[in-house]
Short mmCIF file of C-alpha atoms in Angstrom, two decimals:
data_model
loop_
_atom_site.label_atom_id
_atom_site.label_comp_id
_atom_site.label_asym_id
_atom_site.label_seq_id
_atom_site.Cartn_x
_atom_site.Cartn_y
_atom_site.Cartn_z
CA MET A 1 260.95 -4.17 -74.56
CA ALA A 2 260.78 -7.95 -74.74
CA LEU A 3 263.86 -10.12 -74.54
CA HIS A 4 265.74 -9.94 -77.85
CA PRO A 5 264.39 -12.78 -80.06
CA GLU A 6 267.83 -14.33 -80.65
CA ILE A 7 268.47 -14.38 -76.91
CA ALA A 8 264.95 -15.66 -76.23
CA LYS A 9 265.48 -18.65 -78.52
CA ILE A 10 268.61 -19.70 -76.69
CA VAL A 11 267.16 -19.08 -73.22
CA ALA A 12 264.13 -21.20 -74.15
CA SER A 13 266.44 -24.10 -75.05
CA LEU A 14 268.17 -24.14 -71.67
CA PRO A 15 267.24 -26.92 -69.22
CA LYS A 16 265.31 -25.77 -66.18
CA GLY A 17 267.71 -25.36 -63.29
CA ASP A 18 267.10 -26.85 -59.87
CA HIS A 19 268.91 -23.89 -58.23
CA SER A 20 271.39 -26.10 -56.44
CA ALA A 21 275.07 -25.21 -56.26
CA PRO A 22 276.71 -25.97 -59.64
CA ASP A 23 279.12 -28.83 -60.15
CA VAL A 24 282.32 -26.77 -60.40
CA ALA A 25 284.35 -29.14 -62.55
CA GLY A 26 281.45 -29.88 -64.88
CA TRP A 27 280.49 -26.23 -65.25
CA ARG A 28 284.03 -25.16 -66.02
CA ALA A 29 284.54 -28.00 -68.50
CA ALA A 30 281.34 -27.10 -70.34
CA GLU A 31 282.45 -23.46 -70.60
CA GLU A 32 285.92 -24.34 -71.83
CA GLY A 33 284.41 -26.76 -74.33
CA ARG A 34 282.67 -23.88 -76.08
CA VAL A 35 285.90 -21.92 -76.64
CA PRO A 36 286.88 -21.88 -80.32
CA PRO A 37 290.36 -23.03 -81.40
CA LEU A 38 293.07 -20.39 -81.18
CA ASP A 39 293.30 -19.83 -84.93
CA GLU A 40 289.55 -19.16 -85.13
CA ARG A 41 289.34 -16.52 -82.40
CA THR A 42 288.27 -13.05 -83.39
CA PRO A 43 288.65 -10.17 -83.75
CA ARG A 44 292.19 -10.40 -85.06
CA LEU A 45 294.74 -8.18 -83.35
CA HIS A 46 298.36 -7.20 -83.83
CA ALA A 47 299.48 -9.49 -80.98
CA VAL A 48 298.08 -11.68 -78.20
CA GLU A 49 300.52 -13.12 -75.69
CA ASP A 50 300.41 -14.90 -72.37
CA ALA A 51 302.60 -13.59 -69.57
CA THR A 52 303.02 -13.67 -65.80
CA ALA A 53 302.51 -10.62 -63.61
CA GLU A 54 304.74 -10.66 -60.54
CA THR A 55 302.62 -9.00 -57.86
CA SER A 56 302.46 -8.63 -54.12
CA ALA A 57 299.80 -11.37 -54.20
CA GLY A 58 302.12 -13.73 -56.08
CA ASN A 59 302.55 -14.62 -59.72
CA VAL A 60 299.33 -14.09 -61.68
CA PRO A 61 298.76 -15.33 -65.24
CA VAL A 62 297.70 -12.59 -67.63
CA ARG A 63 296.99 -12.34 -71.35
CA ILE A 64 298.06 -9.17 -73.12
CA TYR A 65 296.17 -7.96 -76.19
CA THR A 66 297.87 -5.41 -78.45
CA PRO A 67 295.38 -3.96 -80.97
CA VAL A 68 297.80 -2.42 -83.46
CA GLU A 69 301.48 -1.73 -83.73
CA ALA A 70 302.29 1.57 -82.00
CA ASP A 71 304.88 3.19 -79.79
CA VAL A 72 302.64 3.73 -76.77
CA TYR A 73 299.18 2.68 -75.59
CA GLY A 74 296.65 3.42 -72.95
CA LEU A 75 296.06 0.38 -70.73
CA LEU A 76 292.87 -1.43 -69.76
CA VAL A 77 293.00 -4.19 -67.14
CA TYR A 78 290.09 -6.61 -67.54
CA PHE A 79 288.54 -8.96 -64.94
CA HIS A 80 286.32 -11.71 -66.37
CA GLY A 81 283.02 -12.77 -64.84
CA GLY A 82 281.83 -16.17 -63.67
CA ALA A 83 280.33 -15.93 -60.16
CA PHE A 84 283.87 -16.06 -58.73
CA PHE A 85 284.21 -19.80 -59.51
CA SER A 86 284.16 -20.01 -63.31
CA GLY A 87 285.27 -18.09 -66.37
CA SER A 88 288.88 -17.90 -67.53
CA LEU A 89 291.29 -16.16 -69.85
CA ASP A 90 289.96 -18.43 -72.62
CA THR A 91 286.20 -18.21 -72.02
CA HIS A 92 286.38 -14.42 -72.09
CA ASP A 93 289.09 -14.14 -74.72
CA HIS A 94 286.67 -12.66 -77.28
CA VAL A 95 285.60 -9.99 -74.79
CA ALA A 96 289.19 -8.87 -74.22
CA ARG A 97 289.87 -8.96 -77.96
CA SER A 98 286.83 -6.80 -78.69
CA LEU A 99 287.78 -4.32 -75.99
CA ALA A 100 291.26 -3.99 -77.46
CA LYS A 101 290.02 -3.63 -81.03
CA GLU A 102 287.38 -1.00 -80.32
CA THR A 103 289.18 1.06 -77.67
CA GLY A 104 292.65 0.92 -79.20
CA LEU A 105 294.02 0.27 -75.71
CA LYS A 106 296.38 -2.52 -74.77
CA VAL A 107 294.27 -4.91 -72.70
CA VAL A 108 295.64 -6.99 -69.83
CA SER A 109 293.21 -9.80 -68.95
CA VAL A 110 293.69 -11.29 -65.48
CA GLY A 111 293.64 -15.03 -64.76
CA TYR A 112 292.85 -14.56 -61.09
CA ARG A 113 292.43 -17.33 -58.54
CA ARG A 114 288.88 -18.64 -58.17
CA ALA A 115 286.69 -20.15 -55.48
CA PRO A 116 286.37 -22.74 -54.07
CA GLU A 117 290.05 -23.66 -54.39
CA ASP A 118 291.19 -20.19 -53.34
CA ALA A 119 289.18 -18.36 -50.72
CA PHE A 120 288.41 -14.66 -50.51
CA PRO A 121 290.28 -12.36 -50.90
CA ALA A 122 292.65 -14.28 -53.23
CA GLY A 123 290.94 -13.34 -56.50
CA LEU A 124 290.53 -9.72 -55.47
CA GLU A 125 294.17 -9.48 -54.43
CA ASP A 126 295.24 -10.90 -57.80
CA CYS A 127 293.18 -8.32 -59.68
CA TYR A 128 294.46 -5.43 -57.59
CA GLY A 129 297.99 -6.74 -57.81
CA VAL A 130 297.90 -6.83 -61.60
CA VAL A 131 296.65 -3.24 -61.79
CA ARG A 132 299.58 -2.14 -59.64
CA TRP A 133 301.94 -4.32 -61.70
CA ALA A 134 300.71 -2.74 -64.94
CA ALA A 135 301.44 0.74 -63.63
CA GLU A 136 304.83 -0.26 -62.23
CA ASN A 137 305.82 -1.97 -65.49
CA GLY A 138 304.38 0.66 -67.79
CA GLU A 139 307.58 1.09 -69.76
CA ASP A 140 307.68 -2.61 -70.66
CA LEU A 141 304.00 -2.53 -71.62
CA GLY A 142 304.37 0.61 -73.71
CA TRP A 143 302.01 2.53 -71.46
CA ASP A 144 301.46 6.17 -72.38
CA GLY A 145 301.32 7.08 -68.68
CA ARG A 146 297.83 8.49 -69.04
CA THR A 147 294.90 6.08 -69.43
CA LEU A 148 294.76 3.18 -66.95
CA ALA A 149 291.20 1.83 -67.04
CA ILE A 150 289.78 -1.21 -65.27
CA ALA A 151 286.80 -3.16 -66.58
CA GLY A 152 284.88 -6.29 -65.69
CA ASP A 153 281.61 -8.11 -66.24
CA SER A 154 279.32 -9.55 -63.55
CA SER A 155 281.58 -10.77 -60.72
CA GLY A 156 284.42 -9.14 -62.64
CA GLY A 157 282.46 -5.92 -62.18
CA THR A 158 282.43 -6.62 -58.46
CA PHE A 159 286.21 -6.78 -58.58
CA VAL A 160 286.33 -3.50 -60.53
CA ALA A 161 284.42 -1.69 -57.79
CA ALA A 162 286.47 -3.31 -55.03
CA VAL A 163 289.80 -2.64 -56.75
CA ALA A 164 288.86 1.01 -57.27
CA ALA A 165 288.05 1.27 -53.55
CA LYS A 166 291.26 -0.48 -52.45
CA ALA A 167 293.33 1.76 -54.72
CA HIS A 168 291.69 4.87 -53.31
CA ASP A 169 292.25 3.76 -49.73
CA ASP A 170 295.89 2.95 -50.50
CA GLY A 171 296.49 6.32 -52.13
CA PHE A 172 297.09 4.70 -55.53
CA ASP A 173 295.61 7.30 -57.87
CA ARG A 174 296.63 6.01 -61.32
CA ILE A 175 293.27 4.41 -62.22
CA THR A 176 291.53 6.79 -64.63
CA HIS A 177 288.27 4.94 -65.37
CA GLN A 178 286.20 2.08 -64.00
CA ILE A 179 283.85 0.18 -66.31
CA LEU A 180 281.31 -2.16 -64.77
CA TYR A 181 279.21 -4.44 -66.99
CA TYR A 182 276.08 -5.61 -65.11
CA PRO A 183 278.02 -5.80 -61.85
CA SER A 184 277.10 -7.85 -58.81
CA VAL A 185 277.54 -5.25 -56.09
CA ASP A 186 275.28 -6.63 -53.35
CA LEU A 187 275.90 -10.25 -52.39
CA ASP A 188 273.35 -10.27 -49.57
CA PHE A 189 271.02 -12.68 -51.35
CA ASP A 190 268.84 -13.21 -48.29
CA VAL A 191 267.28 -9.76 -48.66
CA ASP A 192 264.80 -8.92 -51.44
CA ARG A 193 265.42 -5.20 -51.86
CA TYR A 194 265.46 -4.66 -55.62
CA ALA A 195 262.49 -4.68 -57.98
CA SER A 196 264.54 -6.30 -60.73
CA LEU A 197 264.99 -9.39 -58.53
CA ARG A 198 261.24 -9.89 -58.85
CA GLU A 199 260.66 -8.55 -62.38
CA ASN A 200 263.44 -10.71 -63.84
CA ALA A 201 263.21 -13.62 -61.44
CA GLU A 202 262.63 -16.32 -64.05
CA GLY A 203 262.88 -16.90 -67.76
CA TYR A 204 265.86 -14.73 -68.63
CA GLY A 205 268.83 -17.06 -68.17
CA LEU A 206 270.19 -15.98 -64.81
CA GLU A 207 267.39 -16.50 -62.28
CA THR A 208 267.03 -14.85 -58.89
CA ALA A 209 266.76 -18.19 -57.08
CA GLY A 210 270.10 -19.19 -58.60
CA LEU A 211 272.08 -16.22 -57.33
CA LYS A 212 272.79 -17.59 -53.87
CA PRO A 213 273.84 -21.12 -54.93
CA HIS A 214 276.01 -19.82 -57.79
CA ASN A 215 277.86 -17.51 -55.40
CA SER A 216 277.92 -20.03 -52.56
CA PHE A 217 281.55 -21.04 -53.16
CA TYR A 218 282.69 -17.45 -52.74
CA ILE A 219 280.59 -16.87 -49.62
CA ALA A 220 281.59 -20.21 -48.09
CA GLY A 221 285.20 -19.20 -48.66
CA GLY A 222 284.91 -16.28 -46.27
CA ALA A 223 283.48 -13.54 -48.49
CA ASP A 224 281.16 -11.76 -46.04
CA PRO A 225 278.30 -9.98 -47.88
CA ALA A 226 278.48 -7.20 -45.27
CA ASP A 227 282.08 -6.41 -46.27
CA PRO A 228 282.22 -3.51 -48.77
CA LEU A 229 285.00 -5.32 -50.63
CA VAL A 230 282.50 -8.14 -51.23
CA SER A 231 279.37 -6.00 -51.66
CA PRO A 232 280.70 -2.64 -52.89
CA ILE A 233 277.31 -0.97 -52.55
CA LYS A 234 277.77 -1.22 -48.76
CA ARG A 235 280.76 1.13 -48.79
CA GLU A 236 279.68 4.23 -46.88
CA ASP A 237 281.91 6.80 -48.61
CA LEU A 238 282.16 6.49 -52.38
CA SER A 239 283.73 9.90 -52.92
CA GLY A 240 287.05 10.18 -54.69
CA LEU A 241 286.60 7.06 -56.82
CA PRO A 242 287.44 7.12 -60.55
CA PRO A 243 284.84 8.12 -63.16
CA ALA A 244 282.57 5.18 -63.97
CA LEU A 245 280.64 3.68 -66.84
CA VAL A 246 277.97 1.32 -65.47
CA VAL A 247 276.26 -0.90 -68.04
CA THR A 248 273.11 -2.80 -67.10
CA ALA A 249 270.73 -5.17 -68.89
CA GLU A 250 266.96 -4.68 -68.94
CA HIS A 251 266.15 -8.33 -68.16
CA ASP A 252 268.73 -8.93 -65.43
CA PRO A 253 267.95 -9.61 -61.76
CA LEU A 254 271.04 -7.53 -60.93
CA ARG A 255 269.93 -4.51 -62.95
CA ASP A 256 268.66 -2.36 -60.11
CA GLU A 257 271.58 -2.86 -57.75
CA GLY A 258 273.96 -1.80 -60.51
CA GLU A 259 271.92 1.32 -61.23
CA LEU A 260 271.57 2.13 -57.53
CA TYR A 261 275.35 1.82 -57.14
CA ALA A 262 275.77 4.26 -60.02
CA SER A 263 273.35 6.66 -58.32
CA ARG A 264 275.29 6.45 -55.07
CA LEU A 265 278.53 7.13 -56.92
CA ARG A 266 276.96 10.20 -58.52
CA GLU A 267 275.65 11.43 -55.17
CA ALA A 268 279.22 11.12 -53.84
CA GLY A 269 280.49 13.40 -56.60
CA VAL A 270 281.83 10.73 -58.95
CA ASP A 271 281.34 11.35 -62.67
CA VAL A 272 279.07 8.46 -63.76
CA THR A 273 277.53 7.34 -67.04
CA VAL A 274 274.77 4.72 -66.87
CA SER A 275 273.72 2.74 -69.93
CA ARG A 276 270.88 0.20 -69.84
CA TYR A 277 270.69 -2.20 -72.81
CA ALA A 278 267.10 -2.88 -73.82
CA GLY A 279 266.13 -6.47 -74.58
CA ALA A 280 269.35 -7.79 -73.04
CA ASN A 281 269.88 -10.26 -70.23
CA HIS A 282 272.65 -10.85 -67.73
CA GLY A 283 275.82 -11.98 -69.46
CA PHE A 284 275.11 -10.38 -72.81
CA VAL A 285 278.63 -8.93 -73.15
CA GLN A 286 280.11 -12.42 -73.03
CA ASN A 287 277.30 -14.45 -74.56
CA PHE A 288 275.56 -12.24 -77.10
CA SER A 289 278.01 -9.67 -78.39
CA TRP A 290 277.71 -11.38 -81.79
CA ILE A 291 274.35 -9.59 -82.05
CA PRO A 292 275.10 -6.13 -83.52
CA GLU A 293 272.90 -4.30 -81.00
CA TYR A 294 275.00 -5.73 -78.19
CA TYR A 295 278.42 -5.58 -79.80
CA ARG A 296 277.77 -1.85 -79.53
CA VAL A 297 278.76 -2.10 -75.85
CA PHE A 298 282.41 -2.21 -76.92
CA GLU A 299 281.94 0.79 -79.17
CA GLU A 300 280.21 2.64 -76.35
CA THR A 301 283.10 1.77 -74.04
CA ALA A 302 285.54 3.17 -76.60
CA ALA A 303 283.53 6.37 -76.95
CA TYR A 304 283.36 6.74 -73.18
CA LEU A 305 287.10 6.33 -72.78
CA GLY A 306 287.81 8.58 -75.73
CA ARG A 307 285.93 11.57 -74.40
CA ARG A 308 287.77 11.73 -71.07
#
């Protein structure tokens, strides 16, 4: 189907990009400038608090979202998107809130280190470290000892796949689910191997020609696209990884790599659910979840977690 009309109106208003590397400070400031004041943020939850996770990678800022008052909770550790250089606890606050509200899980959002100030693998190590910290401090978090899900959007989805792989290789088997929203799983932008890169090349917000410059800070910081921890689709053996929900968007250049990754997981014996959102573009979980058809992604996530 065509791009959703509400999304199309906003995409049409965007200035045409020159596909150069973004101005990091300016981009971040513009994002933060769109964050509503604290007392206007929704949905409302029982508690939202900032904390510090003491991990093997160092101290990592986190924000903990408690949906309702209860004795115990399942946990969901969330990694925000932003092409590894942008996004923050604040810009994705509404995503974490919605995940907590709909799933009923306590959500731990990770303020990981970003490029270009901190080179690969700093951000990945922060994300993995917080997952381990959550499990090790389960009593303090009120963890029920059962559900420990990880979720992320776009580059946060990259971290989800890489964290799941690192945990498997380390013998850390507490992760119960991995949830990837339109993940970037193949950072080899010099190779045109997916039809969606051509079908959705222009006119849908994220453009194919912009992928390489937007990820240039991460790559320049030592993230080798041939490394499976950078491009998870390049991992040869995907067996033994946690069950996965992979969400893609119809009008996203990254659509096909996400769906191919899901297929490879399934071929390796991993239990996988794939859900493509019609009329949606890259970033819809963050940018367009105010549209009822796309807020449904949080409800679908809750249903997925609830049936396992």
